[in-house]
Amino acid sequence: MSDARFGSLLEGLPAHPQPDEILTTLAALPGTRIERIVSTGQSSPDGFWYDQAWDEFVLLVAGAATLQVEGEGDRMLTPGDWALLPARTRHRVAATTASEPTVWLAVHVGEPAGEPG
């Protein structure tokens, strides 16, 4: 019997804005975590920057977002756009759409066990 798992990144999306992002771990493998993030208008708090000790690959699946990378300014992301954020790359989410869910696929590589983003 196979251990294969299947799903849809667009299944079960909220119909209305939520108070917080919805994070769902899709797979946790040694040193790698794959998650779906659903944003409904959320952004990083003022002055907050992610500064992770691991690499992160993000793909915007639906909606729209503005990603800020320190020293590089704002980058508007639309469906199909992706970013590779090497470890220690300071970044933040400046905005996400509130009129529809913004769906991200995030792959965290080299993440220490027990230290999710």
Short mmCIF file of C-alpha atoms in Angstrom, two decimals:
data_model
loop_
_atom_site.label_atom_id
_atom_site.label_comp_id
_atom_site.label_asym_id
_atom_site.label_seq_id
_atom_site.Cartn_x
_atom_site.Cartn_y
_atom_site.Cartn_z
CA MET A 1 0.00 0.00 0.00
CA SER A 2 1.23 3.51 -0.88
CA ASP A 3 1.75 6.38 1.56
CA ALA A 4 0.77 8.88 -1.15
CA ARG A 5 -1.37 11.81 -0.04
CA PHE A 6 -3.42 14.13 -2.21
CA GLY A 7 -5.21 17.43 -1.66
CA SER A 8 -6.06 20.80 -3.12
CA LEU A 9 -4.47 24.08 -2.08
CA LEU A 10 -7.74 25.80 -2.99
CA GLU A 11 -10.08 23.58 -0.98
CA GLY A 12 -11.77 24.88 2.17
CA LEU A 13 -10.88 28.54 1.72
CA PRO A 14 -12.69 30.99 4.02
CA ALA A 15 -15.59 32.92 2.50
CA HIS A 16 -14.89 35.97 4.68
CA PRO A 17 -11.78 37.68 6.09
CA GLN A 18 -10.39 35.95 9.15
CA PRO A 19 -8.71 37.56 12.19
CA ASP A 20 -5.51 35.56 11.61
CA GLU A 21 -3.76 33.76 8.79
CA ILE A 22 -4.54 30.06 8.47
CA LEU A 23 -1.41 27.89 8.42
CA THR A 24 -1.71 24.22 7.48
CA THR A 25 1.29 21.89 7.43
CA LEU A 26 0.91 19.67 4.38
CA ALA A 27 4.07 17.63 4.94
CA ALA A 28 6.83 17.52 7.52
CA LEU A 29 9.92 15.69 6.37
CA PRO A 30 13.41 15.66 7.90
CA GLY A 31 14.67 19.23 7.49
CA THR A 32 11.74 20.29 5.28
CA ARG A 33 8.25 21.56 6.05
CA ILE A 34 5.65 22.31 3.38
CA GLU A 35 2.70 24.46 4.34
CA ARG A 36 -0.30 26.25 2.92
CA ILE A 37 -0.82 29.77 4.20
CA VAL A 38 -4.15 31.51 3.65
CA SER A 39 -4.15 35.27 4.19
CA THR A 40 -7.25 37.45 4.13
CA GLY A 41 -5.85 40.96 4.40
CA GLN A 42 -3.12 40.21 6.94
CA SER A 43 0.36 41.69 6.82
CA SER A 44 3.46 41.60 8.98
CA PRO A 45 3.30 43.92 11.99
CA ASP A 46 4.92 47.33 11.52
CA GLY A 47 8.68 47.04 11.99
CA PHE A 48 8.64 43.21 12.03
CA TRP A 49 10.95 41.30 9.69
CA TYR A 50 11.25 37.53 9.26
CA ASP A 51 14.90 36.57 9.71
CA GLN A 52 14.91 32.79 9.51
CA ALA A 53 17.85 30.44 9.90
CA TRP A 54 16.56 28.30 7.00
CA ASP A 55 15.75 28.76 3.32
CA GLU A 56 12.15 29.39 2.26
CA PHE A 57 10.54 29.04 -1.15
CA VAL A 58 7.12 30.65 -1.54
CA LEU A 59 4.66 30.39 -4.43
CA LEU A 60 1.61 32.63 -4.62
CA VAL A 61 -1.27 30.40 -5.75
CA ALA A 62 -4.24 32.79 -5.52
CA GLY A 63 -4.95 36.39 -4.55
CA ALA A 64 -2.24 39.02 -4.40
CA ALA A 65 0.42 40.16 -1.96
CA THR A 66 3.20 42.68 -1.57
CA LEU A 67 6.43 41.15 -0.30
CA GLN A 68 9.25 43.33 1.00
CA VAL A 69 12.82 42.05 1.00
CA GLU A 70 15.27 44.20 2.92
CA GLY A 71 17.37 46.25 0.55
CA GLU A 72 15.23 45.32 -2.46
CA GLY A 73 11.97 47.18 -1.83
CA ASP A 74 8.44 46.04 -2.57
CA ARG A 75 7.52 43.21 -4.92
CA MET A 76 3.90 42.71 -5.96
CA LEU A 77 3.09 39.01 -6.27
CA THR A 78 0.21 37.59 -8.29
CA PRO A 79 -0.76 33.95 -8.94
CA GLY A 80 2.18 31.97 -10.27
CA ASP A 81 4.85 34.30 -8.84
CA TRP A 82 7.42 32.75 -6.52
CA ALA A 83 10.36 33.83 -4.40
CA LEU A 84 13.37 31.98 -3.01
CA LEU A 85 14.41 33.53 0.29
CA PRO A 86 17.79 32.18 1.42
CA ALA A 87 18.44 31.84 5.14
CA ARG A 88 18.89 35.18 6.94
CA THR A 89 17.14 37.11 4.15
CA ARG A 90 15.07 39.66 6.05
CA HIS A 91 11.59 39.87 4.56
CA ARG A 92 8.04 40.81 5.47
CA VAL A 93 4.56 40.72 3.99
CA ALA A 94 3.50 44.34 3.45
CA ALA A 95 -0.05 43.51 2.29
CA THR A 96 -2.41 40.79 1.13
CA THR A 97 -5.79 41.13 -0.52
CA ALA A 98 -8.80 41.13 1.77
CA SER A 99 -11.40 40.82 -0.99
CA GLU A 100 -10.38 37.22 -1.71
CA PRO A 101 -8.11 34.70 0.02
CA THR A 102 -4.43 34.94 -0.76
CA VAL A 103 -3.06 31.40 -0.88
CA TRP A 104 0.65 30.69 -0.48
CA LEU A 105 2.59 27.46 -0.78
CA ALA A 106 5.66 27.72 1.45
CA VAL A 107 8.53 25.23 1.53
CA HIS A 108 10.91 25.62 4.46
CA VAL A 109 14.23 23.85 3.84
CA GLY A 110 16.85 23.26 6.52
CA GLU A 111 14.44 24.19 9.31
CA PRO A 112 15.52 22.81 12.69
CA ALA A 113 13.03 20.36 14.20
CA GLY A 114 10.49 22.05 16.45
CA GLU A 115 11.11 25.59 15.10
CA PRO A 116 8.35 26.41 12.62
CA GLY A 117 8.42 29.87 11.05
#
